Coordinates of C-alpha atoms (C1' of nucleotides) in Angstrom, one line a residue:
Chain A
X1 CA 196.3 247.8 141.6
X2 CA 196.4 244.3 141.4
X3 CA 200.1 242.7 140.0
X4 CA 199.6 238.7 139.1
X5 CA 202.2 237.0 141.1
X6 CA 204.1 233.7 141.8
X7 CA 203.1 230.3 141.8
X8 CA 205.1 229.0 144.4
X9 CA 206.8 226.2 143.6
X10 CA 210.3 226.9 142.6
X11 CA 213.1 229.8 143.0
X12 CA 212.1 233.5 141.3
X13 CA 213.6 233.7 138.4
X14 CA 215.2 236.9 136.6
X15 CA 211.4 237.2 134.9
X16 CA 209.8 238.0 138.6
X17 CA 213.0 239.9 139.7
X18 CA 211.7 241.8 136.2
X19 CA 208.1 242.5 136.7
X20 CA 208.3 243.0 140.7
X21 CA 210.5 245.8 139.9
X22 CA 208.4 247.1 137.1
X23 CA 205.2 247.1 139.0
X24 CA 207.7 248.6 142.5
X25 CA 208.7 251.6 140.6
X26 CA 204.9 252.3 139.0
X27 CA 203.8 251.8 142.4
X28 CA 206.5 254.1 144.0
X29 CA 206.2 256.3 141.0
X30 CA 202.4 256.6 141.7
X31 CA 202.6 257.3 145.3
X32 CA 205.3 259.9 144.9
X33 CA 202.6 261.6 142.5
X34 CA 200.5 262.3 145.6
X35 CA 198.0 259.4 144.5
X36 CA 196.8 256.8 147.1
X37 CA 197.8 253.1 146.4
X38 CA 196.4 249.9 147.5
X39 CA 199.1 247.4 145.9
X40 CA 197.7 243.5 146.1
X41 CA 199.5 240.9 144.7
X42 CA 198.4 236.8 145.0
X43 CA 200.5 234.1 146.0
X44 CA 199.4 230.7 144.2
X45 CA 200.4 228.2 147.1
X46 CA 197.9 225.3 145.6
X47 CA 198.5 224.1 141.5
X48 CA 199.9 221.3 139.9
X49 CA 203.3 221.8 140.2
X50 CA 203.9 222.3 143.3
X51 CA 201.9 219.0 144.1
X52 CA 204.4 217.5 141.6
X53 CA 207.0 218.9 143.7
X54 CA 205.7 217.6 146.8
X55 CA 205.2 213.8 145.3
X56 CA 209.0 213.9 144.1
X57 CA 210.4 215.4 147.5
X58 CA 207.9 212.9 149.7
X59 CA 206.7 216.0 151.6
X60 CA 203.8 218.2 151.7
X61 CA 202.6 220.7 149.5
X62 CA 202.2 223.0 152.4
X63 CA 205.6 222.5 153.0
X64 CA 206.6 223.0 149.6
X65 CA 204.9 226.4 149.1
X66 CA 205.9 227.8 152.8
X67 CA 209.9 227.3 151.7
X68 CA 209.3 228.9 148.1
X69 CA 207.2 231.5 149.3
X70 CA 209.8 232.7 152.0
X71 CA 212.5 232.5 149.3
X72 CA 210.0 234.7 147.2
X73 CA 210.2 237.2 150.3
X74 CA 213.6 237.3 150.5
X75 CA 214.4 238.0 147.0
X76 CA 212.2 240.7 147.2
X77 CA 213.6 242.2 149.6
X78 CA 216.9 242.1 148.3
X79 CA 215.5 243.7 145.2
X80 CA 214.5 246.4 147.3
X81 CA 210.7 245.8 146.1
X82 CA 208.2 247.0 148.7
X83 CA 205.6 244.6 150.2
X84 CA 202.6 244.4 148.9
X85 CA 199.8 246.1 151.0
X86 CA 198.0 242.4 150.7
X87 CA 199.1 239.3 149.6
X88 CA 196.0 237.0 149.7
X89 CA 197.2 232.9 148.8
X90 CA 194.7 230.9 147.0
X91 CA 194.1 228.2 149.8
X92 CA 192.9 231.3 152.0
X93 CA 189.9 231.7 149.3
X94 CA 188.7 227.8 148.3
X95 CA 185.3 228.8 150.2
X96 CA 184.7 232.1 148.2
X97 CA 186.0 230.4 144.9
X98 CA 183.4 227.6 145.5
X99 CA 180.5 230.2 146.1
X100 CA 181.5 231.4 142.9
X101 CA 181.4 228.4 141.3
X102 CA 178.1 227.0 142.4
X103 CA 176.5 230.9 141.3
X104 CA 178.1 229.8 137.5
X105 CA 176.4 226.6 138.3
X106 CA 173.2 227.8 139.0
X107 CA 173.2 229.5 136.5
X108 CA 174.1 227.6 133.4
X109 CA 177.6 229.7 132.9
X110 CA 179.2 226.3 133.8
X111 CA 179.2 222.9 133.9
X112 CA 180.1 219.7 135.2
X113 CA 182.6 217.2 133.7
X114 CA 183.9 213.6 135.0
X115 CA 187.2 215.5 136.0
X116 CA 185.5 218.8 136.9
X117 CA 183.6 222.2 136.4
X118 CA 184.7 224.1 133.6
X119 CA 183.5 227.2 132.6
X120 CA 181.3 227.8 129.5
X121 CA 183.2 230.7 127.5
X122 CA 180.1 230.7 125.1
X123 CA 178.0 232.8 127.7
X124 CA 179.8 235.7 127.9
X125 CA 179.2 237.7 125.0
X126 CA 182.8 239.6 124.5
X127 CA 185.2 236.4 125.2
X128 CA 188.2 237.4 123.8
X129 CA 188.3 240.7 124.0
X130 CA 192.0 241.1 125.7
X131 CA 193.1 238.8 123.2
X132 CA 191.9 240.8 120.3
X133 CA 190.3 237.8 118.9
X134 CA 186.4 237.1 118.2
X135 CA 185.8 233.3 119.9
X136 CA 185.9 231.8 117.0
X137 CA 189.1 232.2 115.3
X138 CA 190.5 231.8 119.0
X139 CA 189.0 228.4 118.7
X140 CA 190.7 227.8 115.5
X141 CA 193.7 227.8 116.7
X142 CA 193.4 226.1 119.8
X143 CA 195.9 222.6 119.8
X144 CA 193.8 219.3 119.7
X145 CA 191.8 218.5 123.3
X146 CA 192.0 215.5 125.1
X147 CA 189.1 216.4 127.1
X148 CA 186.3 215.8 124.5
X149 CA 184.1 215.7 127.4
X150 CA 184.8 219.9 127.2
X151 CA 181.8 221.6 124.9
X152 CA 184.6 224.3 123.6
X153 CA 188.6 223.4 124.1
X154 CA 188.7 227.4 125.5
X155 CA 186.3 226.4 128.4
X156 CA 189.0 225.9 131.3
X157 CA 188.5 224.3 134.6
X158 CA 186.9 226.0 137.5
X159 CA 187.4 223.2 140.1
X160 CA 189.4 219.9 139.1
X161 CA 188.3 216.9 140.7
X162 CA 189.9 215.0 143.9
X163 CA 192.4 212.9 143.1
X164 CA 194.2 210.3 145.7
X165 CA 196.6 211.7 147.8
X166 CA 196.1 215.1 146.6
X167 CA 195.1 217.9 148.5
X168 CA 191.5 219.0 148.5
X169 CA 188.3 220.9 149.7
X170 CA 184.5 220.5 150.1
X171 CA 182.2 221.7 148.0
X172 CA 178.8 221.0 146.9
X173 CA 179.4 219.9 143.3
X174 CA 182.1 217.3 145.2
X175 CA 185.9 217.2 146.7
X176 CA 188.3 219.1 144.8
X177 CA 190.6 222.1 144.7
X178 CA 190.1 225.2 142.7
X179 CA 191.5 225.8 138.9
X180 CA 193.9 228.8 138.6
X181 CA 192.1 231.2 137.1
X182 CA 189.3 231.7 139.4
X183 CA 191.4 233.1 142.4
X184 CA 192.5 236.2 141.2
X185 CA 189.1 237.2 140.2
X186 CA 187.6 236.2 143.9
X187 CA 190.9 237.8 145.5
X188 CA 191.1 240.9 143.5
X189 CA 187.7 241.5 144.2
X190 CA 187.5 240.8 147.6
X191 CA 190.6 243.1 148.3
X192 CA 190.0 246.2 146.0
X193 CA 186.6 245.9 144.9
X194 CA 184.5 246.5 141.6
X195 CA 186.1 248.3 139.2
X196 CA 189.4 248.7 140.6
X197 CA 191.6 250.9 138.6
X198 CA 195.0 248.5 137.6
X199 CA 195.4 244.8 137.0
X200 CA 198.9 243.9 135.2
X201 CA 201.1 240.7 134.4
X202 CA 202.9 239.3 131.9
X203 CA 202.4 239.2 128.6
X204 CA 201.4 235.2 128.7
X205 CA 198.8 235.8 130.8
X206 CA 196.8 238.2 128.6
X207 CA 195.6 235.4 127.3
X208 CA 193.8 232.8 128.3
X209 CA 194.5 233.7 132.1
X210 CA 193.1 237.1 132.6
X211 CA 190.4 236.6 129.2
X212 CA 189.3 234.0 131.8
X213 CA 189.7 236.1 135.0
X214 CA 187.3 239.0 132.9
X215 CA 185.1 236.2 131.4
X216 CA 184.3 235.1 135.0
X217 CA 183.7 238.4 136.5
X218 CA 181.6 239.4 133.7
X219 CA 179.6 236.4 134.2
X220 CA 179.1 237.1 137.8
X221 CA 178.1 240.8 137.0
X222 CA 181.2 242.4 138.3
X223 CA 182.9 245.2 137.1
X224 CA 186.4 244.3 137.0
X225 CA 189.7 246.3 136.3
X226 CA 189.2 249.6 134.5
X227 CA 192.9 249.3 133.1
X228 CA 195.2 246.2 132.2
X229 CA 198.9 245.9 131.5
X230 CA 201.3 243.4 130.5
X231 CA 205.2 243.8 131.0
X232 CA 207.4 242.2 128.2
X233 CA 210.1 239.2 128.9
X234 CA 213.0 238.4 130.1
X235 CA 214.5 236.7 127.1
X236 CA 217.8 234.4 127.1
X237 CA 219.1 234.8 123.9
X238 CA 216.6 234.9 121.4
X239 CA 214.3 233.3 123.1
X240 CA 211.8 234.0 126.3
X241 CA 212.9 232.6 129.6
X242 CA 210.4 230.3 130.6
X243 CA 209.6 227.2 132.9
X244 CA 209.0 225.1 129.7
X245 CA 212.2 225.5 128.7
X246 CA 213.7 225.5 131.7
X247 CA 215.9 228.1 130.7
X248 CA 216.0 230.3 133.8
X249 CA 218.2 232.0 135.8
X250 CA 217.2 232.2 139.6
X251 CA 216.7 235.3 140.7
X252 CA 218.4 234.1 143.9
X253 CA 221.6 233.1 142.1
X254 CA 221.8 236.5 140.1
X255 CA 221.5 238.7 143.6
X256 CA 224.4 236.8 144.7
X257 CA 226.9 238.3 142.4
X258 CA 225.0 241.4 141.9
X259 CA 224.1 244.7 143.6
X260 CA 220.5 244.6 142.9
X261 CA 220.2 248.3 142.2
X262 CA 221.9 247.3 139.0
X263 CA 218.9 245.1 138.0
X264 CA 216.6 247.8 138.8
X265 CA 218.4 250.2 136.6
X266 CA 218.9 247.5 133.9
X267 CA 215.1 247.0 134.1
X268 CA 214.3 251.0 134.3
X269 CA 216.3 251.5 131.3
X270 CA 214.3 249.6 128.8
X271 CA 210.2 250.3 128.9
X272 CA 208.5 247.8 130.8
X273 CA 206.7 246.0 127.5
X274 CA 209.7 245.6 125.7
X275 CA 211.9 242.3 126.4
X276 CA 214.7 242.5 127.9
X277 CA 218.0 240.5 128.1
X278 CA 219.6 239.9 131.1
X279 CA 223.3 238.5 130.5
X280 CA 226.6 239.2 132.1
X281 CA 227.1 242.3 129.7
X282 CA 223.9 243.6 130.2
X283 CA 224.6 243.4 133.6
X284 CA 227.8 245.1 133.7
X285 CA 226.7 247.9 131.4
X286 CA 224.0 248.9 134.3
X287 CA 226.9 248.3 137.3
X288 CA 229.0 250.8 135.4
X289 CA 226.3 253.4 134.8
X290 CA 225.3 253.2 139.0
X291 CA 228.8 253.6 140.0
X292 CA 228.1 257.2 138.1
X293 CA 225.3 257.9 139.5
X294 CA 227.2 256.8 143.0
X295 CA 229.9 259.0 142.3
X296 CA 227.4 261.7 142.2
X297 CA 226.6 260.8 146.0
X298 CA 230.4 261.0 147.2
X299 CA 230.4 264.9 145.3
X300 CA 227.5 266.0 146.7
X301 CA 227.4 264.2 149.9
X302 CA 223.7 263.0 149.0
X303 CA 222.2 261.0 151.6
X304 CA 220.3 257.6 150.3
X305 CA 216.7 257.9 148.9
X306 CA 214.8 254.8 147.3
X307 CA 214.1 252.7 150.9
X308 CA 209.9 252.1 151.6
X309 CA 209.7 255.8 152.9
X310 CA 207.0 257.1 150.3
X311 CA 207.7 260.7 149.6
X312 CA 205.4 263.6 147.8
X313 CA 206.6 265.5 144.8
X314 CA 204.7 268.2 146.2
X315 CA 206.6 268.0 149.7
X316 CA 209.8 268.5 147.2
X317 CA 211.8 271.6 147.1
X318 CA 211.9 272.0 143.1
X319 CA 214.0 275.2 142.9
X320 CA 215.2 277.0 139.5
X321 CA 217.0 274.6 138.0
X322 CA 215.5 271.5 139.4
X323 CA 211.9 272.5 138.1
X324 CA 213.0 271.6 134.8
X325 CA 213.9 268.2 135.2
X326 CA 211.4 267.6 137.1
X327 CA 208.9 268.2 134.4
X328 CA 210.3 266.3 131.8
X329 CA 211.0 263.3 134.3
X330 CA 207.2 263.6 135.0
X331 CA 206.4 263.8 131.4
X332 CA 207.8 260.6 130.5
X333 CA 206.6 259.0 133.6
X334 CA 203.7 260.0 133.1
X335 CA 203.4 258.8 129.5
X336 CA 202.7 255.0 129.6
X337 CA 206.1 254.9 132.2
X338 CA 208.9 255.3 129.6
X339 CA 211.2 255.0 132.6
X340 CA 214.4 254.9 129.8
X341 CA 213.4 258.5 128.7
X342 CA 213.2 259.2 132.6
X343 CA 216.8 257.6 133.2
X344 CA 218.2 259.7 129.8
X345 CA 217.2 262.9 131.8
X346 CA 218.7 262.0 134.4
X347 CA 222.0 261.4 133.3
X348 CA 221.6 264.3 131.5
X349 CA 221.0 266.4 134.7
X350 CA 223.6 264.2 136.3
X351 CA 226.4 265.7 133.6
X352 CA 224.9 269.2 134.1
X353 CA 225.0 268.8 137.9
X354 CA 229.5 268.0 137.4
X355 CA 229.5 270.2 134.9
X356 CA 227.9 273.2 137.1
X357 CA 230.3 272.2 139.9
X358 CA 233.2 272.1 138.1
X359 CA 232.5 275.9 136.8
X360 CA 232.2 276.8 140.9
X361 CA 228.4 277.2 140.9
X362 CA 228.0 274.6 143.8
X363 CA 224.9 275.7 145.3
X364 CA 223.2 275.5 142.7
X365 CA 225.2 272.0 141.2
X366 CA 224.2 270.9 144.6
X367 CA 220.8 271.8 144.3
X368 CA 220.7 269.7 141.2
X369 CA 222.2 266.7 142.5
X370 CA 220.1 267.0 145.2
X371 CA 217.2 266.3 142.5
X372 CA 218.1 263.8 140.9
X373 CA 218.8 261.7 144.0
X374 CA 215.1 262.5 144.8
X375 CA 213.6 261.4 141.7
X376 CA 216.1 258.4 141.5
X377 CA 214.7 257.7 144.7
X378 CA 211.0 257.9 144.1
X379 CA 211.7 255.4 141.9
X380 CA 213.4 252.9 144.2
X381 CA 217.1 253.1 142.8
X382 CA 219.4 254.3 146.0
X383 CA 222.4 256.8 145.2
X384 CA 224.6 255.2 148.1
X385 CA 227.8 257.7 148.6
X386 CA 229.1 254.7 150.4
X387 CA 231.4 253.7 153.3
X388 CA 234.6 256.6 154.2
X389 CA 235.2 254.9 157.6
X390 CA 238.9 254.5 157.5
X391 CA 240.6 252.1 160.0
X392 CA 243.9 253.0 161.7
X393 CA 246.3 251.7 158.9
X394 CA 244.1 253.5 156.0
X395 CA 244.2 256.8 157.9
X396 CA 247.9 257.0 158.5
X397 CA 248.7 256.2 155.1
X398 CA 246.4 258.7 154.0
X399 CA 248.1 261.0 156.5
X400 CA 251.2 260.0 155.8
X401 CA 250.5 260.6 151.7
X402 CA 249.3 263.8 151.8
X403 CA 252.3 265.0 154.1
X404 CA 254.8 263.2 151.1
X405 CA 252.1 265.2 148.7
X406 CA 252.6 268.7 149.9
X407 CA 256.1 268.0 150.0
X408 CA 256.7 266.9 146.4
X409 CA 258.0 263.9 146.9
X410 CA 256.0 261.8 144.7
X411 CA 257.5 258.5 144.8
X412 CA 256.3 258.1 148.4
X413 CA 253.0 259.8 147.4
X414 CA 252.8 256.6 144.7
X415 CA 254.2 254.0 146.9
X416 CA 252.1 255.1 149.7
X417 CA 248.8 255.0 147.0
X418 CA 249.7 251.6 146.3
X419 CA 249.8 250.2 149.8
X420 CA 246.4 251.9 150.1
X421 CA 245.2 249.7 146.8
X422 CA 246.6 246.5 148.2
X423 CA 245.0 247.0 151.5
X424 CA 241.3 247.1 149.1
X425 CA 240.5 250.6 148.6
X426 CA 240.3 253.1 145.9
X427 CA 242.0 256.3 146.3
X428 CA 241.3 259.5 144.4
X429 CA 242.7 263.4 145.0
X430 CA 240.3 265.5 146.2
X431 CA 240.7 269.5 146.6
X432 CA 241.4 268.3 150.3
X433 CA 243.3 265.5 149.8
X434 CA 243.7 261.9 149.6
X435 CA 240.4 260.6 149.5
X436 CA 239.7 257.0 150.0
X437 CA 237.0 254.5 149.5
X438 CA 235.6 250.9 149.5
X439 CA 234.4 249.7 146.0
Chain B
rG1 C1' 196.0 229.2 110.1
rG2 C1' 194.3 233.5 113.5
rC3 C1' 196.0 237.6 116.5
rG4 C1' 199.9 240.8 118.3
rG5 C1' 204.8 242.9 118.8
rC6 C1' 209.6 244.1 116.9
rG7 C1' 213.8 245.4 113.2
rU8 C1' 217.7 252.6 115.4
rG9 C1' 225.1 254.0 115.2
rG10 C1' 230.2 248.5 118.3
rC11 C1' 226.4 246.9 122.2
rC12 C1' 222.0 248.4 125.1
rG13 C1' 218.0 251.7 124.3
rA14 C1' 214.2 256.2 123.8
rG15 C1' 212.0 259.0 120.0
rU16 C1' 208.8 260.0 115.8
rG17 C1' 207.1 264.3 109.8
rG18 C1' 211.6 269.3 109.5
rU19 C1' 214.4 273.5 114.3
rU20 C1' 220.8 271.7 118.5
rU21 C1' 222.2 266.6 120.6
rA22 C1' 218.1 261.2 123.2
rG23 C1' 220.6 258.7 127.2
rG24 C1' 223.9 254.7 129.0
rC25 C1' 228.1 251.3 128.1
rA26 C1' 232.4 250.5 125.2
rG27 C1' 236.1 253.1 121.9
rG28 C1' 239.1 257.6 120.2
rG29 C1' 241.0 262.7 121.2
rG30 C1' 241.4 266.8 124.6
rC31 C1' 241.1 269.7 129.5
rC32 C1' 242.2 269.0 134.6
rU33 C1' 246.1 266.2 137.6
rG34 C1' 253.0 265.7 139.8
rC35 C1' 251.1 260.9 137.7
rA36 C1' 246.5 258.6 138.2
rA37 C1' 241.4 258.4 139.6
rA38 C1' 236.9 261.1 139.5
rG39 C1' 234.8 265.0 136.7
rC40 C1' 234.2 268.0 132.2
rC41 C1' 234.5 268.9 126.7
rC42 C1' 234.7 267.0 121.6
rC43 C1' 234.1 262.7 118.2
rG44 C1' 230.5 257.9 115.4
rU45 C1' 226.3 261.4 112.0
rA46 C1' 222.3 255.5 112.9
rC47 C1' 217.3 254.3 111.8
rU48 C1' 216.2 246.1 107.6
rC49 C1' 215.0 246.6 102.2
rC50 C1' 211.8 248.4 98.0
rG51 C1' 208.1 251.6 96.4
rG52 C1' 204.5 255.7 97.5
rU53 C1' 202.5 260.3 100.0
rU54 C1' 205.0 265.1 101.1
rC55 C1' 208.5 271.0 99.9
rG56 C1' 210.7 267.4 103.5
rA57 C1' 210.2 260.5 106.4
rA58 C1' 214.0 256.8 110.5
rU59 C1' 208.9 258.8 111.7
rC60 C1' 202.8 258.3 107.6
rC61 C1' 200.9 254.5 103.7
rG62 C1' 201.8 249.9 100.7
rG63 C1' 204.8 245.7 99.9
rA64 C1' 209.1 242.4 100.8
rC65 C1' 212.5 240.2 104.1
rG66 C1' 213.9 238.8 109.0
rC67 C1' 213.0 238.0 114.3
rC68 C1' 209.8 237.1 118.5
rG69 C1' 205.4 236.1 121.2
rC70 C1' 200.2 234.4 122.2
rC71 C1' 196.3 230.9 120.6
rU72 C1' 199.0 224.9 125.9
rC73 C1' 201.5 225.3 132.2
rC74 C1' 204.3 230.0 132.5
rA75 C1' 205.8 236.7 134.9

RNA sequence: GGCGGCGUGGCCGAGUGGUUUAGGCAGGGGCCUGCAAAGCCCCGUACUCCGGUUCGAAUCCGGACGCCGCCUCCA
C-alpha cells in the first residue's frame, strides 16, 4: 500500500496525526489478518514552500526539510504509528522523474513551456476518472489561468524551470526541479510495482493530485493501484483544517497535553471518510472512554498490546466466548473498516467482561478481557493497567489504612485516604484492600 | 456552473425496509460500599422537512431546505 504523505515544510498538524493513524490501524489491522504488507509512504522534501521557507529563514532547503522531517518522525512515534517499511523523499528520485519525463516527451504526452514541461491531460483517454468527471466539464470549472502558454488549464507541470537561487537538477529538456505530482507515480512504482493493491490520501488529493499521478502512469503504460482511498478531514469548526487557512493545530502541540491513545480512539471512533472534529471536548470524551478501557487492564491484570509487534489472529486463542466478538469485530473491519462499529463491540464486550466478573465467572470474564485487549491491540490502541509501584510513604499509609479498616475506625480510614490523595494518587477498595494508583 | 458528501436522541457517532438494545461521553435513578472510587443494572425511545412506494421507512424513490468539500497549494 502506498499512503500519500507530508510535504515537509512545517509542523504535522491534527490532519496527519488523522490519516497516519487511519492508515496505522488498516495496516495493523491487515497484518493481524495473516496478510503480508509492504506499507510505503513519500516524504516531499523539494516544493515551493519549503523553498519559501528557506528564503524567509536565510537557510537551506535541505536544512529546512531535515528539521521538519525529524519533527514528522517524532510525532509519529508519539502517536504510536509504525514506520513505514519505505519512505522514499522526492530529491532521492529527480533522475527517475526525468527519465519519465523525457519518455512523455518523446512521445508527444507532454510538452514544453517557457516556465516548464507540463503534461498534456488530452492524451489519456479516461482523464478524470477519480474525479467522476468527463474532461470537459472538469475544464469548465477550472479558475481563470495565468499560464496561457498551457494548451488546457488541467495540464499541470512535470518539471518547473530553474529559477535563481533555487534549488535544481539536470536534465535534458534543461535545469529544473520536478513538479509534485510525478514523484509518487515514479516512487510508488519503483517500490511496489505495477498494479500494487492500495494507494490512499486525503480527500483533496483525489483530485487533481492522484487523477494526475493515474494520468501519468497510464501514459507510461503502467498499471497503477488496483484500489484507492481517501480519508475525510479534520475540520475546525465548520470548516476543514487546512494550510490556506492557516487554521491548524500542530499535531506537536496537541501530543503535549494529550495521551495520544486518546487521539487514536477519537479517530477509530468515527469511520475514516467521515470528518472529524478535533476540540477540547472531543478530546475529553475519548480520554474518559480509555480510562474504561484502562480500568479493564487493572481488573484483569492485562498486559499491554498495540506496540510494533505484529500479531496473527490465527496465533489467537479465541475460546467460547471470545469467538463471538471476534467475528463481529472482523465483520466490521472487514467491511470498508468501520472501526466505530469495531469500538461499539468492544465496549460492549468490555461491559460483559465486568459484568461476568462481578457474577464470579472470572475465568471466563478473564478470558474475555483478555480479547478485547488483543483486538484493541491489533489495532494499535494500548490497554495500559498502569504504574502500582508504591514508594515508602504510599505503602505505609496503605498499611496503616487497611489496619484502621479492619478495625472500624473510619475516620482514620478517611483521613488516611486523604493523605494518600494529596500525596497524587487515586485510591480505590479492592476485595484485598486499599488499592492505589497513579492517574 | 459541474461533480461529490452529509443532515440520527444534550454532545460524539454506527446502522439501514419490520424481530431486543448500536456504542461512547454527559445527565438521572438504583445495586454494591462504613463512606467513596471502580464495576454492574435501569432510564432518553432519536433519525431535517414534505410527498410517494410498501402491510410496514430513519432506511427505497421524488422534491424542498440546510451544511460541507473538490474543480487552485493542501492530508
Amino acid at each position: 500500500m502506498y499512503v500519500c504523505g507530508p510535504t515537509v515544510d512545517n509542523l504535522p498538524h491534527l490532519g496527519h496525526g488523522r490519516f497516519t493513524l487511519v492508515w496505522d490501524v488498516a495496516r495493523r489491522w491487515f497484518t493481524f489478518q495473516g496478510l503480508r504488507v509492504h506499507y510505503v509512504s513519500n516524504i516531499t522534501d523539494i516544493e515551493d514552500k519549503i523553498i519559501a521557507r528557506a528564503r524567509r529563514e536565510s537557510r537551506s532547503e535541505v536544512e529546512v526539510a531535515a528539521q521538519f522531517e525529524a519533527e514528522w518522525w517524532d510525532a509519529m512515534d508519539r502517536l504510536g504509528v509504525i514506520r513505514p517499511d519505505d519512505t522514499p523523499h522526492a530529491t532521492d528520485y529527480v533522475p527517475e522523474m526525468v527519465e519519465l519525463i523525457a519518455s512523455f516527451l518523446a512521445r508527444d504526452v507532454a510538452y514544453v513551456t517557457s516556465d516548464g514541461v507540463y503534461f498534456d491531460v488530452s492524451k489519456v483517454p479516461d482523464y478524470g476518472l477519480l474525479a467522476g468527471q468527463p474532461l470537459e466539464s472538469l475544464r469548465a470549472g477550472a479558475r481563470v489561468e495565468e499560464n496561457d502558454e498551457k494548451r488546457s488549464p488541467l495540464d499541470f507541470a512535470l518539471w518547473k524551470n530553474a529559477k535563481p537561487d533555487e534549488p535544481s537538477w539536470p536534465a535534458p529538456f534543461g535545469e529544473g526541479r520536478p513538479g509534485w505530482h510525478t514523484e509518487c507515480v515514479v516512487m510508488s512504482l519503483d517500490l511496489l510495482g505495477e498494479g500494487f493493491d492500495l494507494h490512499t490520501g486525503g480527500l483533496d488529493l483525489k483530485f487533481p493530485h492522484h487523477e494526475n499521478e493515474r494520468a501519468q502512469a497510464e501514459a507510461a503504460g503502467r498499471i497503477f493501484s488496483h484500489h484507492w482511498a481517501h480519508h475525510g478531514w479534520v475540520m475546525v469548526g465548520d470548516d476543514k483544517m487546512s494550510k490556506s487557512l492557516g487554521n491548524f493545530t500542530s499535531l506537536t502541540d496537541l501530543l503535549a497535553k494529550t495521551d495520544a491513545r486518546a487521539y487514536r480512539l477519537l479517530v477509530m471512533r468515527s469511520h475514516y471518510r467521515s470528518p472529524i472534529e478535533v476540540s477540547p471536548s472531543s478530546i475529553a470524551d475519548a480520554e474518559r472512554a480509555l480510562e474504561r478501557l484502562d480500568a479493564l487492564a487493572r481488573r484483569f491484570d492485562l498486559p499491554a498490546l498495540g506496540g510494533d509487534r505484529f500479531e496473527l489472529a490465527s496465533s489467537q486463542p479465541w475460546a467460547e466466548e471470545s469467538l463471538e466478538l471476534y467475528e463481529r469485530v472482523v465483520a466490521a473491519m472487514n467491511d470498508d473498516l468501520n472501526t466505530p462499529l469495531a469500538v461499539a463491540e468492544l465496549f460492549d464486550a468490555l461491559s460483559a467482561a465486568n459484568a461476568s466478573a462481578d457474577e464470579g465467572h472470572l475465568a471466563a470474564a478473564r478470558r474475555l478481557a483478555q480479547a478485547v485487549n488483543s483486538l484493541f491491540g491489533a489495532m494499535g490502541l494500548s490497554l495500559v493497567a498502569g504504574s502500582h509501584v508504591l514508594d515508602e510513604v504510599a505503602e505505609r499509609l496503605v498499611r496503616e489504612r487497611d489496619a484502621a479498616r479492619a478495625a472500624r475506625n473510619w475516620a482514620d480510614a478517611d483521613r488516611l485516604r486523604d493523605e494518600l490523595v494529596v500525596r497524587g494518587w487515586i485510591v480505590e477498595d479492592g476485595a484485598s484492600g486499599t488499592l492505589v494508583r497513579r492517574p
